[in-house]
Short mmCIF file of C-alpha atoms in Angstrom, two decimals:
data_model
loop_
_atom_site.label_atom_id
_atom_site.label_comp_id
_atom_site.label_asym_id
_atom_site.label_seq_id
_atom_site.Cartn_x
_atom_site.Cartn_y
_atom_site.Cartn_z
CA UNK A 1 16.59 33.10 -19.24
CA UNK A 2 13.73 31.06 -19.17
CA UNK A 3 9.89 31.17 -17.77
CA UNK A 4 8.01 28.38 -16.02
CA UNK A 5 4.96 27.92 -17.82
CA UNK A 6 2.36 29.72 -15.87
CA UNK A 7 0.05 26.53 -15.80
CA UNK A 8 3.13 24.32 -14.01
CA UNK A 9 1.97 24.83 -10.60
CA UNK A 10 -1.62 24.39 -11.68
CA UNK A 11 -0.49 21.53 -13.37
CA UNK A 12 0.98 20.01 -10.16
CA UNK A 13 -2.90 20.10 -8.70
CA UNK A 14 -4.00 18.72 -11.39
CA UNK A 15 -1.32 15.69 -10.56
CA UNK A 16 -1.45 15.88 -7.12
CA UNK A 17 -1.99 12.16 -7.18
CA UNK A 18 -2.50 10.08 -9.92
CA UNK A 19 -5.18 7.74 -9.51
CA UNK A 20 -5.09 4.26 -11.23
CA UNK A 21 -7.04 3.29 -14.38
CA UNK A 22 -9.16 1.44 -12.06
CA UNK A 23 -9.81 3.86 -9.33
CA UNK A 24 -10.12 6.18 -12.77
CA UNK A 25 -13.00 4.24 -14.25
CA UNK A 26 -15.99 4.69 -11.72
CA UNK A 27 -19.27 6.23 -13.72
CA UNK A 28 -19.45 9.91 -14.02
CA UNK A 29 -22.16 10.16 -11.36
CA UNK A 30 -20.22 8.15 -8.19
CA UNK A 31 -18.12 11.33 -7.98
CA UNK A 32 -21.22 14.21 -7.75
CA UNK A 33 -21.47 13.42 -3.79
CA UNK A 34 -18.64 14.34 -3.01
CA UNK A 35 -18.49 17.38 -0.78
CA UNK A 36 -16.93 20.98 -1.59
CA UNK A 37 -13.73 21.62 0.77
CA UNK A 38 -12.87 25.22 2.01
CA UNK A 39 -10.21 25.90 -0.38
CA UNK A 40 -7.89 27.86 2.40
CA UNK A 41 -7.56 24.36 4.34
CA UNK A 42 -6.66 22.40 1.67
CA UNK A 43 -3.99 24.77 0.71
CA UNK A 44 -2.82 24.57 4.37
CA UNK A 45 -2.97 21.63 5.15
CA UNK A 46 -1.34 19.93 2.17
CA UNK A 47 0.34 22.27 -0.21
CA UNK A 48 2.23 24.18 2.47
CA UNK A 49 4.98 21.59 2.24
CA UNK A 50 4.50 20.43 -1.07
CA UNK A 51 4.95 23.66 -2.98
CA UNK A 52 8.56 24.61 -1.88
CA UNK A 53 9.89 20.76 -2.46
CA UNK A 54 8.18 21.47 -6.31
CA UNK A 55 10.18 24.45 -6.54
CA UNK A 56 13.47 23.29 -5.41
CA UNK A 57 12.74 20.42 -8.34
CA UNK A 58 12.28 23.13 -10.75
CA UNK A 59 15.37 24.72 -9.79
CA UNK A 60 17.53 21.52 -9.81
CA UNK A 61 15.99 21.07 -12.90
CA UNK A 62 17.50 24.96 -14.19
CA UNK A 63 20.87 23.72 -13.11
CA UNK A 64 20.98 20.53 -15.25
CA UNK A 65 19.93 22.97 -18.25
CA UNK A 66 22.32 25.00 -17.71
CA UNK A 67 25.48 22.75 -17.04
CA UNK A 68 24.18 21.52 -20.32
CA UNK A 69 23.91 24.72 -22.31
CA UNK A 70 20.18 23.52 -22.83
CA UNK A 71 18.27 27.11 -23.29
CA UNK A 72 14.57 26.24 -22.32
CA UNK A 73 11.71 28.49 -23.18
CA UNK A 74 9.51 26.61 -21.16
CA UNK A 75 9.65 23.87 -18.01
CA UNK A 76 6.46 21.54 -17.62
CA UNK A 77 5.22 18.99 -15.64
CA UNK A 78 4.74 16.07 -17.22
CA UNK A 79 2.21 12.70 -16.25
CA UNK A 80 4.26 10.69 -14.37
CA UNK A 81 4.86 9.81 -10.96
CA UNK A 82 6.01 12.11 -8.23
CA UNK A 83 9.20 10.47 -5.96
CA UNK A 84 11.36 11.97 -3.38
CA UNK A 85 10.11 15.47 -2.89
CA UNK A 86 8.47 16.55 -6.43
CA UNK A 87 10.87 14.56 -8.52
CA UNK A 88 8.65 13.42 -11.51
CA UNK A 89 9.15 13.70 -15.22
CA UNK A 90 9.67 17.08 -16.59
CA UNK A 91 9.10 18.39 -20.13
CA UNK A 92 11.71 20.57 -21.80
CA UNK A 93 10.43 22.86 -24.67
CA UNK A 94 13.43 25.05 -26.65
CA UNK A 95 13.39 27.13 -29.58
CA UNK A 96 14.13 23.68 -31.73
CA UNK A 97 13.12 20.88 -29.91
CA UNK A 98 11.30 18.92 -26.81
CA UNK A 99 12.92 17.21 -24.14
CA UNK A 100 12.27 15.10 -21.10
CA UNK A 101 14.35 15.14 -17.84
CA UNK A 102 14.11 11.85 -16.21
CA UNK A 103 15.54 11.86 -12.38
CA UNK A 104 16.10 7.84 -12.72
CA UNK A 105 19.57 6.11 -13.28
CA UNK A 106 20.20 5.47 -17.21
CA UNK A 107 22.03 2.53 -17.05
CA UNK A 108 18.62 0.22 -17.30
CA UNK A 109 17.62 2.37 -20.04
CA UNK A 110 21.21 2.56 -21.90
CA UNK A 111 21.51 -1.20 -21.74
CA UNK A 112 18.03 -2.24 -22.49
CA UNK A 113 18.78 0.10 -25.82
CA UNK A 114 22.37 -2.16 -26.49
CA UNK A 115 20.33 -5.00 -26.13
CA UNK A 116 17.50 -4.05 -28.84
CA UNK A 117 20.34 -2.36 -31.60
CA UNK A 118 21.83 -5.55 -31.82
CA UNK A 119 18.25 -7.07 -32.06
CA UNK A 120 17.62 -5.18 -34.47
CA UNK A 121 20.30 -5.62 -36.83
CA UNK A 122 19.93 -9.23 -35.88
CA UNK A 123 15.89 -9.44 -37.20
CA UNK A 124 15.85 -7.06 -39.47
CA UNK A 125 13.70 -4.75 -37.56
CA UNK A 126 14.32 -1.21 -35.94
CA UNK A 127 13.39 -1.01 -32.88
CA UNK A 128 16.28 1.12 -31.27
CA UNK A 129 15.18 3.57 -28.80
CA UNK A 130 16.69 7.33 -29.05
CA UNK A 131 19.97 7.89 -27.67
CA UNK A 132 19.70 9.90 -24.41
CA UNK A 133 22.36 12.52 -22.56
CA UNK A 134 22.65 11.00 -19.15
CA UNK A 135 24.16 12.13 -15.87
CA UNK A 136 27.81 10.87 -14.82
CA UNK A 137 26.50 10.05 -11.49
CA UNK A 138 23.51 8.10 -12.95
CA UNK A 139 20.93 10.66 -11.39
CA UNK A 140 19.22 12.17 -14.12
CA UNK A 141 18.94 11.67 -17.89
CA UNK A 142 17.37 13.60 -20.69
CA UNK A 143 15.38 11.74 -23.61
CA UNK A 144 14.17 13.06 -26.91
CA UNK A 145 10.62 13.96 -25.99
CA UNK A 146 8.75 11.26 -28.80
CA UNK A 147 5.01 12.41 -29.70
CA UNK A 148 4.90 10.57 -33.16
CA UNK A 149 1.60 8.38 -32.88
CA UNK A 150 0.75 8.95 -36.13
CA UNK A 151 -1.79 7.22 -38.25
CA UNK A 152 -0.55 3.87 -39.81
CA UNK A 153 -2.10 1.75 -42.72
CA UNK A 154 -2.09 -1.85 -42.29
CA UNK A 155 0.84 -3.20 -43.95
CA UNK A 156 3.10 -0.71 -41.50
CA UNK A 157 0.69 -1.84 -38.99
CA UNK A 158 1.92 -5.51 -39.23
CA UNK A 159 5.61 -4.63 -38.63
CA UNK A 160 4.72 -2.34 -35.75
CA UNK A 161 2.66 -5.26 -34.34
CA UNK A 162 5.60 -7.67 -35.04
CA UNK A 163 7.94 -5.44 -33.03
CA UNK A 164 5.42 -5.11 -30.31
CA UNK A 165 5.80 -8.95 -30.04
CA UNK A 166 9.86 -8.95 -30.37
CA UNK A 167 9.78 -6.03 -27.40
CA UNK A 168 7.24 -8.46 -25.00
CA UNK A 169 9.51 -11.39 -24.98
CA UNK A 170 12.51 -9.29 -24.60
CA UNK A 171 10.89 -7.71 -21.43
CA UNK A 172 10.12 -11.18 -20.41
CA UNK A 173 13.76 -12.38 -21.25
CA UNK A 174 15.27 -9.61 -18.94
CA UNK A 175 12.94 -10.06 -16.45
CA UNK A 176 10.80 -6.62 -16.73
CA UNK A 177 7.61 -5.68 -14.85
CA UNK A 178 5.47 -3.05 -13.70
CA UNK A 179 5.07 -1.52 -17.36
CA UNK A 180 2.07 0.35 -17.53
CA UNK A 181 0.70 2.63 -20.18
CA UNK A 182 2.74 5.64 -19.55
CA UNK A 183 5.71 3.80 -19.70
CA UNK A 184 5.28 2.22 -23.37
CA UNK A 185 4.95 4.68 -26.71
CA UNK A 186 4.89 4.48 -30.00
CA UNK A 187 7.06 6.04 -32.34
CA UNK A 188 5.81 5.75 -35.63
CA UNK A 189 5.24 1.93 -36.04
CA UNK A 190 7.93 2.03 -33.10
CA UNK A 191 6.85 0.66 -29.60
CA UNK A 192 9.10 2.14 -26.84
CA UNK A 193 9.24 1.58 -23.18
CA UNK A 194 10.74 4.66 -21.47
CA UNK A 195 10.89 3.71 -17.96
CA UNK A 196 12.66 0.38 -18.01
CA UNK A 197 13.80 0.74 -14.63
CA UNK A 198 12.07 -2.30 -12.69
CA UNK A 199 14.59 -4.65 -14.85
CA UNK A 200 16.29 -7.88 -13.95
CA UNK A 201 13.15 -8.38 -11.09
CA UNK A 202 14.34 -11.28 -10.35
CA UNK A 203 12.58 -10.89 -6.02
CA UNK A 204 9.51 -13.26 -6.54
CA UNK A 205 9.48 -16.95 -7.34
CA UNK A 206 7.30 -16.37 -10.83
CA UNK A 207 6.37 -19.78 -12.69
CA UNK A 208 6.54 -19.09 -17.06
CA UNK A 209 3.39 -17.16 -17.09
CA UNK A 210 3.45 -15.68 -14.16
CA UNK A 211 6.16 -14.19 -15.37
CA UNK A 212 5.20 -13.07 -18.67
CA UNK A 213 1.87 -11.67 -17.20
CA UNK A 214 3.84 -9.48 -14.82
CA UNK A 215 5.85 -7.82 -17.42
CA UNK A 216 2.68 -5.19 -17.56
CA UNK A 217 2.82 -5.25 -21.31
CA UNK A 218 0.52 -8.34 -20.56
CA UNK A 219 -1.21 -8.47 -17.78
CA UNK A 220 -4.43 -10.26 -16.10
CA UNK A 221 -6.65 -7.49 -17.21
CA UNK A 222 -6.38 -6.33 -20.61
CA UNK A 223 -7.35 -3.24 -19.97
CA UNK A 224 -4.45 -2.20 -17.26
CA UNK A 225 -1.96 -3.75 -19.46
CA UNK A 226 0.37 -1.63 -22.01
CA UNK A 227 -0.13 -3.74 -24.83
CA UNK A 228 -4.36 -3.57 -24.79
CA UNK A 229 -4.68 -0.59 -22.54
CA UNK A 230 -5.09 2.97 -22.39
CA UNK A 231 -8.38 3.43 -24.67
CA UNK A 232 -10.29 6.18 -23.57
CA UNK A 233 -12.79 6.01 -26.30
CA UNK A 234 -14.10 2.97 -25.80
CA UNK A 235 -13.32 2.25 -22.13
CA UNK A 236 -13.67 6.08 -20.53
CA UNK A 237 -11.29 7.24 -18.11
CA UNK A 238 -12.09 9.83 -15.28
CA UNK A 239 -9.99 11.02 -13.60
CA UNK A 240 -10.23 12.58 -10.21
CA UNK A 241 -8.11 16.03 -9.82
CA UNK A 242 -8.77 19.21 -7.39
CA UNK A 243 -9.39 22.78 -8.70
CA UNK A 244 -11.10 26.15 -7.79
CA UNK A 245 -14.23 26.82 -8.78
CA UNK A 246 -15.47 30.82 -9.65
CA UNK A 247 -16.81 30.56 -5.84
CA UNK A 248 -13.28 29.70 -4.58
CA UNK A 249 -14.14 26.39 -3.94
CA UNK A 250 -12.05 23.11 -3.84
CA UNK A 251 -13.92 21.03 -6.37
CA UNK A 252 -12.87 18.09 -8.38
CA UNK A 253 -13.36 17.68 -12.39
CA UNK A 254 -12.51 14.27 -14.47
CA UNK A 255 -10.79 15.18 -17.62
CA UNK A 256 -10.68 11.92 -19.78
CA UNK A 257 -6.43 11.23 -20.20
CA UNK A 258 -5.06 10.44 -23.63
CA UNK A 259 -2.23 7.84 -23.57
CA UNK A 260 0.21 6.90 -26.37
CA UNK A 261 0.91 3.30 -25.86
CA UNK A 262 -1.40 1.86 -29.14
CA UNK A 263 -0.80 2.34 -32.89
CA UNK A 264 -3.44 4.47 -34.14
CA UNK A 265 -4.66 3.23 -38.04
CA UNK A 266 -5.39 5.49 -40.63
CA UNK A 267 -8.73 6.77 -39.47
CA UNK A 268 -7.45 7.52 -36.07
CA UNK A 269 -7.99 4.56 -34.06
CA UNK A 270 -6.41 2.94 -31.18
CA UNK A 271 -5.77 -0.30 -32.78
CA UNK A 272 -6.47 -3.47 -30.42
CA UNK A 273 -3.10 -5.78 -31.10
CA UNK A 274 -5.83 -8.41 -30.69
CA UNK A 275 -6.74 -7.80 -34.42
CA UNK A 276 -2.65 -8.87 -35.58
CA UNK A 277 -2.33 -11.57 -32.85
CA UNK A 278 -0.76 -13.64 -35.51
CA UNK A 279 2.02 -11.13 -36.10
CA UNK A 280 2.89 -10.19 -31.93
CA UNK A 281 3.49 -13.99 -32.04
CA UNK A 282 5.78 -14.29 -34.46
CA UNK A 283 7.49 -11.58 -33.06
CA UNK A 284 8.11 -12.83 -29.75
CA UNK A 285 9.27 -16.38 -31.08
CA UNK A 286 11.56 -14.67 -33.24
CA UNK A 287 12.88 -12.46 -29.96
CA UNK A 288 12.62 -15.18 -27.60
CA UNK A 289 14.85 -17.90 -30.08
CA UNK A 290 17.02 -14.68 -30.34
CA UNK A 291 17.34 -14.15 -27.19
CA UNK A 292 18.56 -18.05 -26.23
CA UNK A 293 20.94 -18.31 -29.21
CA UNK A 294 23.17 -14.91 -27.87
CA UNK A 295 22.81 -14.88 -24.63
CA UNK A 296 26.67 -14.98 -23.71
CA UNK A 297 26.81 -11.75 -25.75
CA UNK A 298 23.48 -10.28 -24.11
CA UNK A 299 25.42 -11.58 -20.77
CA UNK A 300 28.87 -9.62 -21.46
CA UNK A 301 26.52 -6.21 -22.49
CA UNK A 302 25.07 -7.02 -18.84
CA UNK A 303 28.53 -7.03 -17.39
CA UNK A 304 29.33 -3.82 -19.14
CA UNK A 305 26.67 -1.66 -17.35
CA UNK A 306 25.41 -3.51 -14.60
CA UNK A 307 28.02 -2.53 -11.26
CA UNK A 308 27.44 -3.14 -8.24
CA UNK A 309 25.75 0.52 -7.80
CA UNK A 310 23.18 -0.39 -10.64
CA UNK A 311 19.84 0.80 -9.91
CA UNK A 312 16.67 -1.91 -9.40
CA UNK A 313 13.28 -0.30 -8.94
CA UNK A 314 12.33 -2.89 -5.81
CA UNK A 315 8.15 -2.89 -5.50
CA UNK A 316 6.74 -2.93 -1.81
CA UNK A 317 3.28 -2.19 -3.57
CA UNK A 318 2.01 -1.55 -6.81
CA UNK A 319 1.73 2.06 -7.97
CA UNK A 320 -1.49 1.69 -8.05
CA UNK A 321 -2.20 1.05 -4.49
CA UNK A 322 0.00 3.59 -3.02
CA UNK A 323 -1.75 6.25 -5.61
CA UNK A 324 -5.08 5.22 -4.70
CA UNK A 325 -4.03 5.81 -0.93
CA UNK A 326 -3.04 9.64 -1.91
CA UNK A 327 -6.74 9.45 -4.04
CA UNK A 328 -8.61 8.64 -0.43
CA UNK A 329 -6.79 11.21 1.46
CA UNK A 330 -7.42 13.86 -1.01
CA UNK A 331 -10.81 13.70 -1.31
CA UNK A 332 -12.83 16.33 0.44
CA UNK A 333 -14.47 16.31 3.78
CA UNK A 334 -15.36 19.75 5.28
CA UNK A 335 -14.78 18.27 9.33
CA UNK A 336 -12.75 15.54 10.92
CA UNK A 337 -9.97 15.62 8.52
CA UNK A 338 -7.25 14.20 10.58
CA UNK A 339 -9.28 11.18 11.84
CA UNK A 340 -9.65 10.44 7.92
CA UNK A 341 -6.13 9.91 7.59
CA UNK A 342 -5.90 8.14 10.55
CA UNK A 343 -8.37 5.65 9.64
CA UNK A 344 -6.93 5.70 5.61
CA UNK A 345 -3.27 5.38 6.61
CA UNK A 346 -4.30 2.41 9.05
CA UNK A 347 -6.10 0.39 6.90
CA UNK A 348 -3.10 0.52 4.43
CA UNK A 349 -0.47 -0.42 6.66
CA UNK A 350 -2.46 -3.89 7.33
CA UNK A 351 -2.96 -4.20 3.60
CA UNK A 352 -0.99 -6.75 1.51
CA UNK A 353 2.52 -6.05 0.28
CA UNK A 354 4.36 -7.33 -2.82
CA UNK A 355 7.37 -8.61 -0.59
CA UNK A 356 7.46 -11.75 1.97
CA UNK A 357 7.62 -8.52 4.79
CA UNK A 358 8.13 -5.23 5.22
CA UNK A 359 10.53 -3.60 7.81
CA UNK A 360 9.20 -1.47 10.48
CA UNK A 361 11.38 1.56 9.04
CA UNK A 362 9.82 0.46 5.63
CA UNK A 363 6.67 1.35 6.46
CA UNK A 364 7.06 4.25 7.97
CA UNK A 365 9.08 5.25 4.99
CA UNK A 366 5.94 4.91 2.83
CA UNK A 367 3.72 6.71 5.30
CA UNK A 368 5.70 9.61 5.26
CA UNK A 369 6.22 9.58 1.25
CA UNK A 370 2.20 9.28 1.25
CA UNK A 371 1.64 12.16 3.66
CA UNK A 372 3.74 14.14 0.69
CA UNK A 373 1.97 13.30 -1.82
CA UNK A 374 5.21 11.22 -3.15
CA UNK A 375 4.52 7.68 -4.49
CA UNK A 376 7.15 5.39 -1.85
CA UNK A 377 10.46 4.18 -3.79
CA UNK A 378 12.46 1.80 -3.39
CA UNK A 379 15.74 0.18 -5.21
CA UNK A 380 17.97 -2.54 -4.60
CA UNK A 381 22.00 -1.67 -5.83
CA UNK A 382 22.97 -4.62 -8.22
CA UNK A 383 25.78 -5.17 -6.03
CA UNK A 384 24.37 -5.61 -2.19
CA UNK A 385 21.44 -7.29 -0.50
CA UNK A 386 19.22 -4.51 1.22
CA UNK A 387 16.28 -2.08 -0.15
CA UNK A 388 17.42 1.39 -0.11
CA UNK A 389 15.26 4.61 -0.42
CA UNK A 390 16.67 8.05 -0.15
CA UNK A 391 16.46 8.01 3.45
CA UNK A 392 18.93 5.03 3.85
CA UNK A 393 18.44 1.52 3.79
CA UNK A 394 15.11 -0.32 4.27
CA UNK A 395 15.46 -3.80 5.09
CA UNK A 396 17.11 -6.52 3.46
CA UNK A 397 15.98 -8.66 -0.23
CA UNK A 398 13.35 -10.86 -0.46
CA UNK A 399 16.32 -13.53 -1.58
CA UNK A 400 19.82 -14.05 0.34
CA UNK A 401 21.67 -13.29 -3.12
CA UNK A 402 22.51 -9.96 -4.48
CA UNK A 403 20.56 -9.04 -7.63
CA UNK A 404 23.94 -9.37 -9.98
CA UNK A 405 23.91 -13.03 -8.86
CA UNK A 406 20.37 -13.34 -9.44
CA UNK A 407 20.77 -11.66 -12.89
CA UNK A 408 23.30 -14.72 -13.79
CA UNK A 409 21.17 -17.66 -12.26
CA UNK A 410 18.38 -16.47 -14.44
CA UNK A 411 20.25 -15.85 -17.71
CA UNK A 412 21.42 -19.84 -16.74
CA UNK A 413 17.87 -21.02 -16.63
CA UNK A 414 16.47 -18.93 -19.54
CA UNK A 415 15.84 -21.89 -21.95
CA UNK A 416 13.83 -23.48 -19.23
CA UNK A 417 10.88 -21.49 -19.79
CA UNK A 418 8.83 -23.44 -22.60
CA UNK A 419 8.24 -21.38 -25.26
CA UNK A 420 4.77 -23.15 -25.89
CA UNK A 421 3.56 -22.45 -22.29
CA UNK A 422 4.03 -18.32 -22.87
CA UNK A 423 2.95 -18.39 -26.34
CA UNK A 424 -0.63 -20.01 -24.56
CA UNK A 425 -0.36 -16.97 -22.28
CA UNK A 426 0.45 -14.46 -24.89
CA UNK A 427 -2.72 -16.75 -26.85
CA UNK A 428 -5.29 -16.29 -24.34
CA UNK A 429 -4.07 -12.58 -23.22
CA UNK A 430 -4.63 -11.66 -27.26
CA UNK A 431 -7.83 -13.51 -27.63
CA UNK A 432 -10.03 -12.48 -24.69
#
């Protein structure tokens, strides 16, 4: 047997939404007007439907454990965004070890991993990420849970810093984006992305540092990027969550949130990368030559995992923007609730959109993920031309080419992107 931790449904209104790092970093005192909500109509009006779709998670979450003869202790929710129904990260505490339960198809994740052992070899570097148990059906998979941020002296520092550079042009070589701060951590002097799964994003017509900048380990502002983000210390993070006061009132409180995407030095610092620019450099020209010498190899470890059911995170919208949506419509008002959503949910429908459109049944796909409290997804299958979410298919790519074909007219065009023009980015994004 095992018990759900008694905070886990606590936790999930904590996380009801997860508001961005820059809806998080308003000054203490812009949230103290905000009104106090009779408690009974927020519960009614919101968590009515959301609590039963948590706890058939948690149960399809039991079943996996069990099928796998995985004995929990204890089932968490972890940070992480919420997708069809409650589906979100979940951590996995036994007598021996911690685990994570990722509802995501592992075949990004298993051949990113290919890709960096034989980089690794290759440079003289480790950078392998932990082997994971993963789901014949490519539903689920379940990852080593890795909390080993520990403090580093300089000379590991260096190495760490050169891998950090050998992972950003391999992210840029594959075509990643949309890697935030939750989804890069360090192991050791180890940087890991665990959430590869917008891979091979190949939708947008990106010029060289375009591209590189919308990898999310660099980004236009340092401070939302993985690489420089995430310091709490120095840039302070609130963030907005509800919970009940002693007079049974809906209130909100702004914990500052601790991420794990810097190398801390040995007097417990997030270190800035800024300060071994020289080093991230020379590890993404090492990657990127790599990359360009092998990439009929890289191709044929593409071939071996990419079908035509291959999963492709497709972005209609930034995280960001849908989760500041969910912020808006959970903030309290004590009258005239549904008018606030009205006027909320309007406003984002004629807001901008990372694709050239978006489909009628699109859109109302992402209202009624939003009214849920779910953050909208999307995929495209490697092996067809539409946008699918769980409720069928979307509309059609941005491109009129499936994304397999896209993968090998990029791979064919990889040496195109001068090396000096993203080193200038990389430059400028380390110097500023």
């Amino acid at each position: 047997m095992f018990s759900i931790s008694a905070s886990v449904f606590q936790k999930e209104l904590d996380n009801l939404y997860f508001p961005t790092q820059f809806s998080k970093n308003f000054a203490e005192g812009n949230a103290h007007h905000l009104c106090h909500l009779n408690s009974d109509f927020y519960f009614e009006s919101i968590h009515k439907h959301r609590l039963p779709q948590l706890y058939d998670v948690v149960n399809r979450v039991h079943k996996i454990l069990m099928l796998n003869d995985i004995l929990p202790e204890k089932i968490s929710f972890l940070a992480g965004d919420s997708h069809n129904g409650g589906k979100r990260p979940f951590l996995i505490e036994t007598a021996k070890e911690k685990k994570v339960i990722k509802f995501a198809d592992p075949r990004p994740y298993l051949l990113l991993r290919e890709i960096l052992l034989l980089l690794s070899s290759d440079l003289d570097i480790d950078l392998t990420p932990p082997n994971i148990h993963s789901d014949k059906n490519n539903e689920w998979y379940i990852i080593p849970f890795i909390d080993n941020n520990s403090p580093l002296k300089k000379s590991v520092l260096k190495k760490g810093m050169f891998a950090l550079g050998v992972l950003t042009a391999v992210a840029f070589c594959i075509g990643m984006v949309d890697i935030h701060v939750e989804n890069l951590v360090m192991d050791g002097n180890k940087p890991i992305i665990i959430d590869p799964e917008c891979i091979f994003y190949h939708f947008g017509n990106y010029n060289t540092s375009e591209r590189l900048l919308n990898t999310g380990l660099v980004g236009h502002n340092q401070h939302l990027s993985a690489m420089r983000g995430g310091d709490t210390e120095n840039v302070p993070i609130f963030e907005f969550a509800p919970f009940i006061d002693q007079e049974g009132q809906l209130n909100y409180r702004k914990p500052i949130y601790d991420f794990s995407n810097r190398f801390t030095d040995i007097n417990g610092k997030k270190v800035d990368p800024k300060l071994f620019k020289n080093e991230v450099i020379k590890g993404y020209k090492a990657a990127f030559n790599w990359f360009c010498n092998n990439l009929s190899l890289i191709q044929h470890i593409v071939n071996t995992y990419v079908a035509d059911d291959f999963r492709i995170r497709v972005l209609a919208r930034k995280t960001r923007h849908y989760s500041s949506v969910i912020h808006m419509l959970n903030m309290p008002i004590e009258q005239g609730y549904t008018a606030w959503e009205t006027n909320i949910l309007s406003r984002f429908m004629e807001s901008g959109s990372l694709l050239d459109h978006i489909s009628p049944t699109l859109l109302s796909t992402e209202i009624y993920d939003i009214k849920k409290r779910d953050i909208p997804y999307f995929w495209a299958n490697a092996g067809q031309h539409f946008v699918f979410h769980s409720m069928g298919v979307m509309q059609t790519l941005p491109k009129n080419k499936t994304p397999i074909q896209l993968i090998a007219e990029d791979f064919s065009k990889l040496r195109e992107h001068n090396i000096d023009e993203q080193i200038k980015t990389l430059d400028k994004f380390l110097t500023d």
